[in-house]
Amino acid sequence: MGDHSAVVLIDGRPHVFYRGLQTPRHAYYNGLFWAFETLDGEGGPHGRTNANVGAFNAVVLYGGRPHVFYQDATNRNLRHAYFTGTAWGFETLDGAGGPNGRIVADTGLTNAAVSNWGRPEVFYYDRTGGNLRHAWFG
C-alpha cells in the first residue's frame, strides 16, 4: 500500500493520492488531522468501477479541484476521478473506445498530468500501440 503516489496542495494543505489494495486512495490533512478515503475500485455511485484500479496516479488541479488519472488494470483503461466540490465523479477516459480519438487499447500506464492554459492534460502510455497518448479537457 502507498505506491504510485501523487501529491497536490489545496489551500496549502497536502492531498496525497496513492494505490491501496487495488484501489486508489486519498489522504489529506484537514487542518486538525489526516483523513483517508477509498476513491474507486469497490463499485458504487457516480461512475465507480469494481476493478483493480489505482496504479500510476497523476493529479492536477482544475478550478481549484483535484483531477486524478490512474490505470484500470482489470480492463486496461485510463480512469479519471474528479472532485465536483461536493462529491467525486468517475469515468473511463481512454482505452475502451468512443468518440474524439479514443481507442480500444491497453492504456493508462505511466501517467503524467499538467495544467496547461488553465485546463487539465494527461499524458499516458498505450501499451498496445507502443505510443504516447495525450488527452485534455476543453
PDB file of C-alpha atoms in Angstrom:
ATOM      1  CA  MET A   1       0.000   0.000   0.000  1.00  0.00           C
ATOM      2  CA  GLY A   2       1.191   3.505  -0.779  1.00  0.00           C
ATOM      3  CA  ASP A   3       2.967   3.080  -4.083  1.00  0.00           C
ATOM      4  CA  HIS A   4       2.201   5.053  -7.245  1.00  0.00           C
ATOM      5  CA  SER A   5       1.670   8.226  -5.232  1.00  0.00           C
ATOM      6  CA  ALA A   6       0.976  11.777  -6.397  1.00  0.00           C
ATOM      7  CA  VAL A   7       0.511  14.895  -4.281  1.00  0.00           C
ATOM      8  CA  VAL A   8      -1.048  18.321  -4.699  1.00  0.00           C
ATOM      9  CA  LEU A   9      -1.560  21.242  -2.316  1.00  0.00           C
ATOM     10  CA  ILE A  10      -5.090  22.589  -1.930  1.00  0.00           C
ATOM     11  CA  ASP A  11      -5.356  25.726   0.192  1.00  0.00           C
ATOM     12  CA  GLY A  12      -1.838  24.980   1.439  1.00  0.00           C
ATOM     13  CA  ARG A  13      -2.785  21.512   2.699  1.00  0.00           C
ATOM     14  CA  PRO A  14      -1.393  18.272   1.232  1.00  0.00           C
ATOM     15  CA  HIS A  15      -3.639  15.847  -0.621  1.00  0.00           C
ATOM     16  CA  VAL A  16      -1.933  12.542  -1.399  1.00  0.00           C
ATOM     17  CA  PHE A  17      -3.291  10.083  -3.949  1.00  0.00           C
ATOM     18  CA  TYR A  18      -1.844   6.567  -3.879  1.00  0.00           C
ATOM     19  CA  ARG A  19      -2.651   2.951  -4.633  1.00  0.00           C
ATOM     20  CA  GLY A  20      -4.185   0.966  -1.799  1.00  0.00           C
ATOM     21  CA  LEU A  21      -5.156  -2.685  -2.134  1.00  0.00           C
ATOM     22  CA  GLN A  22      -6.175  -2.464  -5.814  1.00  0.00           C
ATOM     23  CA  THR A  23      -7.949   0.844  -5.170  1.00  0.00           C
ATOM     24  CA  PRO A  24      -6.938   4.497  -5.471  1.00  0.00           C
ATOM     25  CA  ARG A  25      -6.780   6.106  -2.027  1.00  0.00           C
ATOM     26  CA  HIS A  26      -6.877   9.761  -0.973  1.00  0.00           C
ATOM     27  CA  ALA A  27      -5.237  11.061   2.202  1.00  0.00           C
ATOM     28  CA  TYR A  28      -5.483  14.697   3.156  1.00  0.00           C
ATOM     29  CA  TYR A  29      -4.761  16.937   6.095  1.00  0.00           C
ATOM     30  CA  ASN A  30      -7.864  18.914   7.077  1.00  0.00           C
ATOM     31  CA  GLY A  31      -6.072  21.269   9.490  1.00  0.00           C
ATOM     32  CA  LEU A  32      -6.613  19.078  12.550  1.00  0.00           C
ATOM     33  CA  PHE A  33      -5.884  15.506  11.489  1.00  0.00           C
ATOM     34  CA  TRP A  34      -5.278  13.269   8.482  1.00  0.00           C
ATOM     35  CA  ALA A  35      -8.386  11.858   6.789  1.00  0.00           C
ATOM     36  CA  PHE A  36      -8.465   8.907   4.386  1.00  0.00           C
ATOM     37  CA  GLU A  37     -10.874   7.614   1.747  1.00  0.00           C
ATOM     38  CA  THR A  38     -11.064   4.972  -0.965  1.00  0.00           C
ATOM     39  CA  LEU A  39     -11.980   6.632  -4.243  1.00  0.00           C
ATOM     40  CA  ASP A  40     -12.690   3.866  -6.758  1.00  0.00           C
ATOM     41  CA  GLY A  41     -12.412   0.118  -7.308  1.00  0.00           C
ATOM     42  CA  GLU A  42     -15.124  -1.102  -4.953  1.00  0.00           C
ATOM     43  CA  GLY A  43     -18.099  -0.160  -7.122  1.00  0.00           C
ATOM     44  CA  GLY A  44     -20.723   2.371  -6.114  1.00  0.00           C
ATOM     45  CA  PRO A  45     -22.242   5.628  -7.392  1.00  0.00           C
ATOM     46  CA  HIS A  46     -21.025   8.371  -9.720  1.00  0.00           C
ATOM     47  CA  GLY A  47     -19.287   6.070 -12.241  1.00  0.00           C
ATOM     48  CA  ARG A  48     -17.198   3.998  -9.836  1.00  0.00           C
ATOM     49  CA  THR A  49     -15.963   0.644 -11.104  1.00  0.00           C
ATOM     50  CA  ASN A  50     -15.469  -2.678  -9.374  1.00  0.00           C
ATOM     51  CA  ALA A  51     -11.989  -3.452 -10.700  1.00  0.00           C
ATOM     52  CA  ASN A  52      -8.276  -3.461  -9.883  1.00  0.00           C
ATOM     53  CA  VAL A  53      -7.577   0.260 -10.212  1.00  0.00           C
ATOM     54  CA  GLY A  54      -5.282   2.901  -8.779  1.00  0.00           C
ATOM     55  CA  ALA A  55      -1.816   2.373 -10.257  1.00  0.00           C
ATOM     56  CA  PHE A  56       0.136   5.146 -11.993  1.00  0.00           C
ATOM     57  CA  ASN A  57      -1.588   8.071 -10.240  1.00  0.00           C
ATOM     58  CA  ALA A  58      -1.198  11.596 -11.573  1.00  0.00           C
ATOM     59  CA  VAL A  59      -3.051  14.615 -10.182  1.00  0.00           C
ATOM     60  CA  VAL A  60      -3.635  18.177 -11.304  1.00  0.00           C
ATOM     61  CA  LEU A  61      -5.866  20.992 -10.066  1.00  0.00           C
ATOM     62  CA  TYR A  62      -8.568  22.374 -12.322  1.00  0.00           C
ATOM     63  CA  GLY A  63     -10.750  25.135 -10.941  1.00  0.00           C
ATOM     64  CA  GLY A  64      -9.079  24.533  -7.582  1.00  0.00           C
ATOM     65  CA  ARG A  65     -10.313  20.933  -7.516  1.00  0.00           C
ATOM     66  CA  PRO A  66      -8.291  17.727  -7.948  1.00  0.00           C
ATOM     67  CA  HIS A  67      -8.441  15.642 -11.094  1.00  0.00           C
ATOM     68  CA  VAL A  68      -6.760  12.258 -10.687  1.00  0.00           C
ATOM     69  CA  PHE A  69      -5.733   9.968 -13.531  1.00  0.00           C
ATOM     70  CA  TYR A  70      -4.922   6.298 -12.904  1.00  0.00           C
ATOM     71  CA  GLN A  71      -4.913   2.875 -14.516  1.00  0.00           C
ATOM     72  CA  ASP A  72      -7.709   0.327 -14.510  1.00  0.00           C
ATOM     73  CA  ALA A  73      -5.560  -2.826 -14.617  1.00  0.00           C
ATOM     74  CA  THR A  74      -8.574  -5.146 -14.960  1.00  0.00           C
ATOM     75  CA  ASN A  75      -9.943  -3.516 -18.103  1.00  0.00           C
ATOM     76  CA  ARG A  76      -6.668  -1.883 -19.281  1.00  0.00           C
ATOM     77  CA  ASN A  77      -8.128   1.632 -19.384  1.00  0.00           C
ATOM     78  CA  LEU A  78      -7.194   5.103 -18.245  1.00  0.00           C
ATOM     79  CA  ARG A  79      -9.555   6.233 -15.455  1.00  0.00           C
ATOM     80  CA  HIS A  80     -10.324   9.792 -14.341  1.00  0.00           C
ATOM     81  CA  ALA A  81     -11.607  10.854 -10.906  1.00  0.00           C
ATOM     82  CA  TYR A  82     -12.611  14.448 -10.288  1.00  0.00           C
ATOM     83  CA  PHE A  83     -13.991  16.313  -7.305  1.00  0.00           C
ATOM     84  CA  THR A  84     -17.077  18.412  -8.052  1.00  0.00           C
ATOM     85  CA  GLY A  85     -16.964  20.347  -4.789  1.00  0.00           C
ATOM     86  CA  THR A  86     -19.456  18.041  -3.099  1.00  0.00           C
ATOM     87  CA  ALA A  87     -18.747  14.537  -4.458  1.00  0.00           C
ATOM     88  CA  TRP A  88     -16.292  12.541  -6.530  1.00  0.00           C
ATOM     89  CA  GLY A  89     -17.143  11.689 -10.141  1.00  0.00           C
ATOM     90  CA  PHE A  90     -15.501   8.897 -12.143  1.00  0.00           C
ATOM     91  CA  GLU A  91     -15.139   7.930 -15.788  1.00  0.00           C
ATOM     92  CA  THR A  92     -13.155   5.764 -18.148  1.00  0.00           C
ATOM     93  CA  LEU A  93     -11.204   8.295 -20.143  1.00  0.00           C
ATOM     94  CA  ASP A  94      -9.495   6.117 -22.775  1.00  0.00           C
ATOM     95  CA  GLY A  95      -8.822   2.502 -23.705  1.00  0.00           C
ATOM     96  CA  ALA A  96     -12.421   1.369 -24.147  1.00  0.00           C
ATOM     97  CA  GLY A  97     -13.032   3.227 -27.412  1.00  0.00           C
ATOM     98  CA  GLY A  98     -15.510   6.003 -28.045  1.00  0.00           C
ATOM     99  CA  PRO A  99     -15.613   9.442 -29.696  1.00  0.00           C
ATOM    100  CA  ASN A 100     -12.981  12.176 -30.005  1.00  0.00           C
ATOM    101  CA  GLY A 101      -9.975   9.991 -30.766  1.00  0.00           C
ATOM    102  CA  ARG A 102     -10.451   7.405 -28.022  1.00  0.00           C
ATOM    103  CA  ILE A 103      -9.008   3.987 -28.792  1.00  0.00           C
ATOM    104  CA  VAL A 104      -9.534   0.377 -27.756  1.00  0.00           C
ATOM    105  CA  ALA A 105      -6.151  -0.499 -26.278  1.00  0.00           C
ATOM    106  CA  ASP A 106      -4.146  -1.264 -23.140  1.00  0.00           C
ATOM    107  CA  THR A 107      -3.754   2.306 -21.840  1.00  0.00           C
ATOM    108  CA  GLY A 108      -3.321   4.248 -18.620  1.00  0.00           C
ATOM    109  CA  LEU A 109       0.278   3.384 -17.842  1.00  0.00           C
ATOM    110  CA  THR A 110       2.923   5.793 -16.512  1.00  0.00           C
ATOM    111  CA  ASN A 111       0.647   8.822 -16.324  1.00  0.00           C
ATOM    112  CA  ALA A 112       1.748  12.441 -16.010  1.00  0.00           C
ATOM    113  CA  ALA A 113      -0.671  15.354 -15.613  1.00  0.00           C
ATOM    114  CA  VAL A 114      -0.234  19.080 -16.074  1.00  0.00           C
ATOM    115  CA  SER A 115      -2.383  22.192 -16.084  1.00  0.00           C
ATOM    116  CA  ASN A 116      -1.864  23.963 -19.398  1.00  0.00           C
ATOM    117  CA  TRP A 117      -3.724  27.130 -20.339  1.00  0.00           C
ATOM    118  CA  GLY A 118      -5.957  26.502 -17.332  1.00  0.00           C
ATOM    119  CA  ARG A 119      -7.100  23.048 -18.425  1.00  0.00           C
ATOM    120  CA  PRO A 120      -6.078  19.576 -17.212  1.00  0.00           C
ATOM    121  CA  GLU A 121      -3.992  17.486 -19.578  1.00  0.00           C
ATOM    122  CA  VAL A 122      -2.726  13.949 -19.120  1.00  0.00           C
ATOM    123  CA  PHE A 123      -0.009  12.036 -20.937  1.00  0.00           C
ATOM    124  CA  TYR A 124      -0.002   8.242 -20.742  1.00  0.00           C
ATOM    125  CA  TYR A 125       1.339   5.127 -22.431  1.00  0.00           C
ATOM    126  CA  ASP A 126      -0.600   2.984 -24.903  1.00  0.00           C
ATOM    127  CA  ARG A 127       0.991  -0.439 -24.489  1.00  0.00           C
ATOM    128  CA  THR A 128      -0.959  -1.940 -27.415  1.00  0.00           C
ATOM    129  CA  GLY A 129       0.328   0.548 -29.980  1.00  0.00           C
ATOM    130  CA  GLY A 130       3.557   1.469 -28.199  1.00  0.00           C
ATOM    131  CA  ASN A 131       2.563   5.151 -28.302  1.00  0.00           C
ATOM    132  CA  LEU A 132       2.459   8.119 -26.003  1.00  0.00           C
ATOM    133  CA  ARG A 133      -1.145   9.332 -25.711  1.00  0.00           C
ATOM    134  CA  HIS A 134      -2.336  12.824 -24.784  1.00  0.00           C
ATOM    135  CA  ALA A 135      -5.785  13.803 -23.552  1.00  0.00           C
ATOM    136  CA  TRP A 136      -7.051  17.199 -22.463  1.00  0.00           C
ATOM    137  CA  PHE A 137     -10.235  18.853 -21.296  1.00  0.00           C
ATOM    138  CA  GLY A 138     -11.946  21.514 -23.370  1.00  0.00           C
TER     139      GLY A 138
END
